[in-house]
Coordinates of C-alpha atoms in Angstrom, one line a residue:
Chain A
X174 CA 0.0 0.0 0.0
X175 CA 1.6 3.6 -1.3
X176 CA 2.3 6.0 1.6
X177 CA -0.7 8.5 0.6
X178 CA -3.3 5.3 0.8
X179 CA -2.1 4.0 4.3
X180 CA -1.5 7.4 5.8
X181 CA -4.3 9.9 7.2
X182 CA -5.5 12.6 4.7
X183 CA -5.1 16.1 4.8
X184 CA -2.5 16.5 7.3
X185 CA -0.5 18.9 5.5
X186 CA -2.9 20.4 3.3
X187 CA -6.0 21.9 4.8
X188 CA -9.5 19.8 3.9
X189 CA -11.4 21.7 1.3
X190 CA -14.4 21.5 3.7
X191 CA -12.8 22.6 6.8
X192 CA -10.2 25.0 5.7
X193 CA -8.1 23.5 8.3
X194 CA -6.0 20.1 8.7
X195 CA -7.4 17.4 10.5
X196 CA -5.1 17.5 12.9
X197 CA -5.4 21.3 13.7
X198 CA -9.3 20.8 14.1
X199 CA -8.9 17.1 16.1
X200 CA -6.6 19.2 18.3
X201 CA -9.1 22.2 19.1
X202 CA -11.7 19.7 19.5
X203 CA -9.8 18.3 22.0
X204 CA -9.0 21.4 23.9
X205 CA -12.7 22.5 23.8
X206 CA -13.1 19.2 26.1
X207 CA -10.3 20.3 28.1
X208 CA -12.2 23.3 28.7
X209 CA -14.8 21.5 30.0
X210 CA -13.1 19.4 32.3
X211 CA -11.5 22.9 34.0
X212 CA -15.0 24.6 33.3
X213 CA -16.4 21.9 36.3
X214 CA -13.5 22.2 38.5
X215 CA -13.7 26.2 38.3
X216 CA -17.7 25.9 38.7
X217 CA -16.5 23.9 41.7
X218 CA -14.6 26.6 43.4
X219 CA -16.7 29.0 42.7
X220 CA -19.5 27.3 44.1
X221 CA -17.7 26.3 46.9
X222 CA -16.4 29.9 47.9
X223 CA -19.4 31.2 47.4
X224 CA -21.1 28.8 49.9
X225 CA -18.2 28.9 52.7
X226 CA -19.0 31.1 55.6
X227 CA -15.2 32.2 55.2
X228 CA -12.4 31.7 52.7
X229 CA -8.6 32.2 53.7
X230 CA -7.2 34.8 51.7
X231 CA -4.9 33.6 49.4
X232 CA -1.4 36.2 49.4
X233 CA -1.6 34.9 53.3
X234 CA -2.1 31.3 52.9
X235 CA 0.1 30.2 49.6
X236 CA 3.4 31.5 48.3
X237 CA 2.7 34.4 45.7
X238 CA 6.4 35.3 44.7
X239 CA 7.0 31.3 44.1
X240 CA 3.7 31.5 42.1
X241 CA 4.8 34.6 40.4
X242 CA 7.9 33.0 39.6
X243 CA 5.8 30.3 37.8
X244 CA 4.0 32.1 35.4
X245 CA 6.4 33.7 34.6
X246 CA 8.4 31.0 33.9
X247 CA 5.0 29.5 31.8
X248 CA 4.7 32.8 30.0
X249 CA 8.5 31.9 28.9
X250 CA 8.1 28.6 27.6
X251 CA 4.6 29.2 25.6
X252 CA 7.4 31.7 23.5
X253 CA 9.7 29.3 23.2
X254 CA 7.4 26.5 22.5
X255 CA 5.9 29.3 19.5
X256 CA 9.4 30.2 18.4
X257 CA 10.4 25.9 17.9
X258 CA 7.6 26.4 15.5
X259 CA 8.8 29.7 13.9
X260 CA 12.4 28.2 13.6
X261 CA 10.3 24.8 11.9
X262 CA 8.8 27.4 9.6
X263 CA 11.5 28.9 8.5
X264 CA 14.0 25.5 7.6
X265 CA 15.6 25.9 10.9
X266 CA 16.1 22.8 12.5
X267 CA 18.9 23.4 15.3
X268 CA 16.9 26.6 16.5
X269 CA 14.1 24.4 16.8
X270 CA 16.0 22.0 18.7
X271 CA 16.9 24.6 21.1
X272 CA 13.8 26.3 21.1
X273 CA 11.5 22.8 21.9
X274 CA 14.1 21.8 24.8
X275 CA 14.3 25.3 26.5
X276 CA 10.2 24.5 26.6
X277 CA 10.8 21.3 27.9
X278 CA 13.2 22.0 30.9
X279 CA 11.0 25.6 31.5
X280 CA 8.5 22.8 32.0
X281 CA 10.5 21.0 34.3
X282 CA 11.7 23.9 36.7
X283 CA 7.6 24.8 37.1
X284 CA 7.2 21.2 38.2
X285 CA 10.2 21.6 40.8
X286 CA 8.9 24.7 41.9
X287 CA 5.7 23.4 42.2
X288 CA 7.0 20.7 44.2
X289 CA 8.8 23.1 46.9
X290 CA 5.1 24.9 46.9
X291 CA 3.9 21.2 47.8
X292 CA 6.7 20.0 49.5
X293 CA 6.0 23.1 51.5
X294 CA 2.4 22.6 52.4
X295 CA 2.8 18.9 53.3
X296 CA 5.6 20.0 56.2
X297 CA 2.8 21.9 57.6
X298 CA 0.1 19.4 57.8
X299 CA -1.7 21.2 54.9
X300 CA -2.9 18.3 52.8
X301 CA -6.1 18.4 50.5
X302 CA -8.4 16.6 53.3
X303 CA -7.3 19.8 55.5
X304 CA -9.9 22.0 54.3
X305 CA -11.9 22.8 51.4
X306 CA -9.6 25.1 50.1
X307 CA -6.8 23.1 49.8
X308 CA -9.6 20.4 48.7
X309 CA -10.0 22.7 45.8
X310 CA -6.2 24.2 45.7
X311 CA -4.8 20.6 45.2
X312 CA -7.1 19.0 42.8
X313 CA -6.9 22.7 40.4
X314 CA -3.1 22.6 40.7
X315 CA -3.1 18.8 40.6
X316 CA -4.9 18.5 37.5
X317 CA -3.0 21.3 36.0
X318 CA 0.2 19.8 37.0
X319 CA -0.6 16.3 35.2
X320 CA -0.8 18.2 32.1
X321 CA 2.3 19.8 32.2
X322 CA 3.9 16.7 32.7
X323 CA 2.2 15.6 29.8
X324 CA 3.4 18.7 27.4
X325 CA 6.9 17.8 29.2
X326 CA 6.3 14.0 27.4
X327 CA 4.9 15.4 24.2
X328 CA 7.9 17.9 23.6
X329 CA 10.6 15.0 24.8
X330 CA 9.2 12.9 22.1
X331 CA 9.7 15.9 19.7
X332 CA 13.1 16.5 20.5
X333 CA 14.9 13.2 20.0
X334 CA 12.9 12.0 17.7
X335 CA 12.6 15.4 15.8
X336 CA 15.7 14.9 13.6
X337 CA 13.9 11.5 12.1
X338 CA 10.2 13.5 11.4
X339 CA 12.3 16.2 9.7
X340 CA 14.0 14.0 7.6
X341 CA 11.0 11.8 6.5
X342 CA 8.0 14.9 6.0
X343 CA 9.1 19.0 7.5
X344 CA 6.6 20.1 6.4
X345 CA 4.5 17.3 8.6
X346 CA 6.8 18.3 11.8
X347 CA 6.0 21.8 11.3
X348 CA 2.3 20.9 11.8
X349 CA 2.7 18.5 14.8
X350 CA 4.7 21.2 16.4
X351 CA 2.1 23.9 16.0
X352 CA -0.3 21.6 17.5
X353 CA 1.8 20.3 20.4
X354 CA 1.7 24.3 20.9
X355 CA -1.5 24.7 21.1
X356 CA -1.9 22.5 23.5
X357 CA 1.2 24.0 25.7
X358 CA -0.4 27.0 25.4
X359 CA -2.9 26.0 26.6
X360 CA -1.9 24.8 29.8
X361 CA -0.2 28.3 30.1
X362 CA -3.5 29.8 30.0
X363 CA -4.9 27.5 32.1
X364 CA -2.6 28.5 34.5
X365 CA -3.1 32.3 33.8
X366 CA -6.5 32.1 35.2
X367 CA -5.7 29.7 38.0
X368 CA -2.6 32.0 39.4
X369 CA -4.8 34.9 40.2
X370 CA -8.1 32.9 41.4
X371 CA -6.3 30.8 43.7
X372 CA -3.3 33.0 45.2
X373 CA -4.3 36.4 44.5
X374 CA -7.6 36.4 46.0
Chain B
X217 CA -2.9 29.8 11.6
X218 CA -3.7 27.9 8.2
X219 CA -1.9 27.8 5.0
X220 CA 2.1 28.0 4.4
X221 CA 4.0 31.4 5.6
X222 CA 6.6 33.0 4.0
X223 CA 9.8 33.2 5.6
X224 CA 9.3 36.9 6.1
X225 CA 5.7 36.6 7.6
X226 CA 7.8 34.4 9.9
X227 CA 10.0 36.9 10.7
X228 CA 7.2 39.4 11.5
X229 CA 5.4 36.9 13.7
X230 CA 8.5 36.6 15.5
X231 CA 8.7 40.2 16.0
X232 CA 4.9 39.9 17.5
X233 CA 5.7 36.9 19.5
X234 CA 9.0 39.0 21.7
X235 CA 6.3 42.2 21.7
X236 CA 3.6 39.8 23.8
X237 CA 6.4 38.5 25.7
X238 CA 6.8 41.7 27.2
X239 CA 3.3 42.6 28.1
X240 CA 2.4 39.1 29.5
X241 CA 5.8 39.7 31.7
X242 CA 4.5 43.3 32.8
X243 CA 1.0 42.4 33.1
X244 CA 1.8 39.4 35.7
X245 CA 3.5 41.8 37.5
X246 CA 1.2 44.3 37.3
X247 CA -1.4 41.9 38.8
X248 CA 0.6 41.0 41.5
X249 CA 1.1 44.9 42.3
X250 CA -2.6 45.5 42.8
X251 CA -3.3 42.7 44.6
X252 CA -1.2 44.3 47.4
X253 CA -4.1 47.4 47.7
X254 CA -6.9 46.6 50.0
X255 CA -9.7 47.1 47.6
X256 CA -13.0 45.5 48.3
X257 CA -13.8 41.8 47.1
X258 CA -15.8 42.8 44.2
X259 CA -13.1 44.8 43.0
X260 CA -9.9 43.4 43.3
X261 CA -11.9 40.3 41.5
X262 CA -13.0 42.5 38.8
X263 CA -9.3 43.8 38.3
X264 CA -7.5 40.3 38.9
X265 CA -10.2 39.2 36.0
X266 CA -9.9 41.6 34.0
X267 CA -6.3 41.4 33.8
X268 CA -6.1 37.5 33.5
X269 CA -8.9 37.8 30.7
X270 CA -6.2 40.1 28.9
X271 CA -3.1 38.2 29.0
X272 CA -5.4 35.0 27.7
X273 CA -6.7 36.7 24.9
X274 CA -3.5 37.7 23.6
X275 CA -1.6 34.1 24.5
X276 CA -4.6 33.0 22.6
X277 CA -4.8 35.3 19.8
X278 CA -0.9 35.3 19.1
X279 CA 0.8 32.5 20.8
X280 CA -2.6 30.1 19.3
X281 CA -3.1 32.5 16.2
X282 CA -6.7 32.7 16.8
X283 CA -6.3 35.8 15.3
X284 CA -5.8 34.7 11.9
X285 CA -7.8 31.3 12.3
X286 CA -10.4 29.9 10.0
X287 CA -14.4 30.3 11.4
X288 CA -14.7 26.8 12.1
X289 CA -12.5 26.9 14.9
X290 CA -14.2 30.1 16.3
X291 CA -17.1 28.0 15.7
X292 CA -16.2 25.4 18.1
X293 CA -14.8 28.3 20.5
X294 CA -18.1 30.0 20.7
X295 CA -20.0 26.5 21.1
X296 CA -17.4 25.5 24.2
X297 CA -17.4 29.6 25.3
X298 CA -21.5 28.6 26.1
X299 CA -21.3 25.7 27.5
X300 CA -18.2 27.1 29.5
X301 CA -20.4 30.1 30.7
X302 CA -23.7 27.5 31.3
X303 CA -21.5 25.3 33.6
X304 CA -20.4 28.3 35.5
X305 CA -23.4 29.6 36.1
X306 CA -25.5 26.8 36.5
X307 CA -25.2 25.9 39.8
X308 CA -26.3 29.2 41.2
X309 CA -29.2 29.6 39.1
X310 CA -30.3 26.3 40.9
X311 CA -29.8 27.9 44.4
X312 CA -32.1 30.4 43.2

């Protein structure tokens, strides 16, 4: 069977119906149910600090300039998660190299921060059966920190095996790359709203 | 972002991309500055929203080109953007 039988259509060229590949609109399906599943969990807290009698403040209770530090290390890696694809876009394969694993260990150091944050709270008794703020705090950053880890995997993968994709289709590694973006992005703006709601208020 | 780029678009997006850098840098900051005035609950939330809403829309409209994507994936934007909003609100309408 010839490669363009066996392999999926329209993953370079956009379908005629769509005006998008199938892999750019699988993706954004995909993130609209990811919007869901941190639609509930936001419905959740609201709900819940709406109905609480009293809510610890959150600048006194969790550690903003850690947090702080975060996002902005987030903020850093969704540009150079969009400049790996730039570099892909313009036949430059060792930026892109550089680009994807700066992402990658950016990724990394908000996990180890994250885990001081935890690290922290756990020293102090404060686990998420404590109250129903850390209930809400853990299962929010939880969640949010599972899917870093996976962006962490999906980039990995990328990056060794990068030099192989480029080789066999770029222009096919240029499209994978924009959507592993747009799901790194966004978990960055996942986090955007998560960073104020839980810490700053 | 659909279709192929030339290497100068490229360059130009680029030149966008370090440009949103910056503001999504100064706007974190700036949203940690305010929340260190004592204004009421209603307002620091409207600010802390306001400015959150901000720095999405433009990882979202740059970093995600939604600003240059085709209508079917506004489409399915505007369909989740309801059911977002109806999951939000849901729960206090039944309080009601």
């Amino acid at each position: 069977m010839s490669e363009s039988a066996s392999s999926i259509r329209y993953i370079n060229r956009p379908h005629p119906v769509t005006g998008v590949t199938n892999a750019k609109l699988g993706i954004w399906c995909f993130l609209a149910s990811e919007v869901m599943l941190f639609g509930a969990l936001f419905s959740t807290y609201l709900l819940l600090r709406t109905g609480s009698a009293s809510w610890p403040h959150g600048p006194a209770t969790l550690n903003v300039p850690l947090a702080t530090l975060n996002t902005l290390v987030l903020i850093f890696s969704s540009v150079t998660m969009v400049m790996s694809w730039a570099s892909l876009a313009t036949g430059n394969f060792r930026k892109y190299r550089l680009y994807l694993g700066l992402t990658a260990l950016m990724g990394c150091v908000f996990l180890v921060v994250k885990g001081f944050e935890y690290g922290h709270k756990f020293e102090h008794h404060h686990f998420p059966a404590a109250s129903t703020f850390y209930a809400i705090y853990f299962t929010l950053t939880g969640l949010h920190g599972l899917h870093v880890i996976g962006g962490i995997a999906v980039n990995l993968y990328f990056l060794f095996r990068g030099r192989v994709l480029w080789q066999r289709d770029p222009e096919r590694l240029t499209n994978r790359i924009e959507c592993a973006g747009l799901y790194w992005h966004f978990v960055d703006l996942v986090w955007i709203f998560l960073f104020p709601i839980l810490y700053l208020l | 972002m659909s279709g192929h780029l030339s290497e100068e678009a490229v360059k130009q997006h680029v030149r966008i991309y370090r440009r949103v850098f910056l503001a999504l840098g100064a706007l974190t900051v700036l949203t940690v500055a305010v929340s260190y005035f004592h204004f009421s609950v209603a307002v620091a939330v409207a600010v802390a929203l306001f400015i959150a809403v901000t720095k999405g829309s433009l990882v979202a409209a740059y970093f995600m080109h939604l600003k240059t994507e085709r209508k079917i994936v506004w489409g399915i934007l505007a369909m989740t953007f309801f059911f977002f909003v109806f999951l939000l609100t849901a729960p206090s309408l039944h309080h009601r």
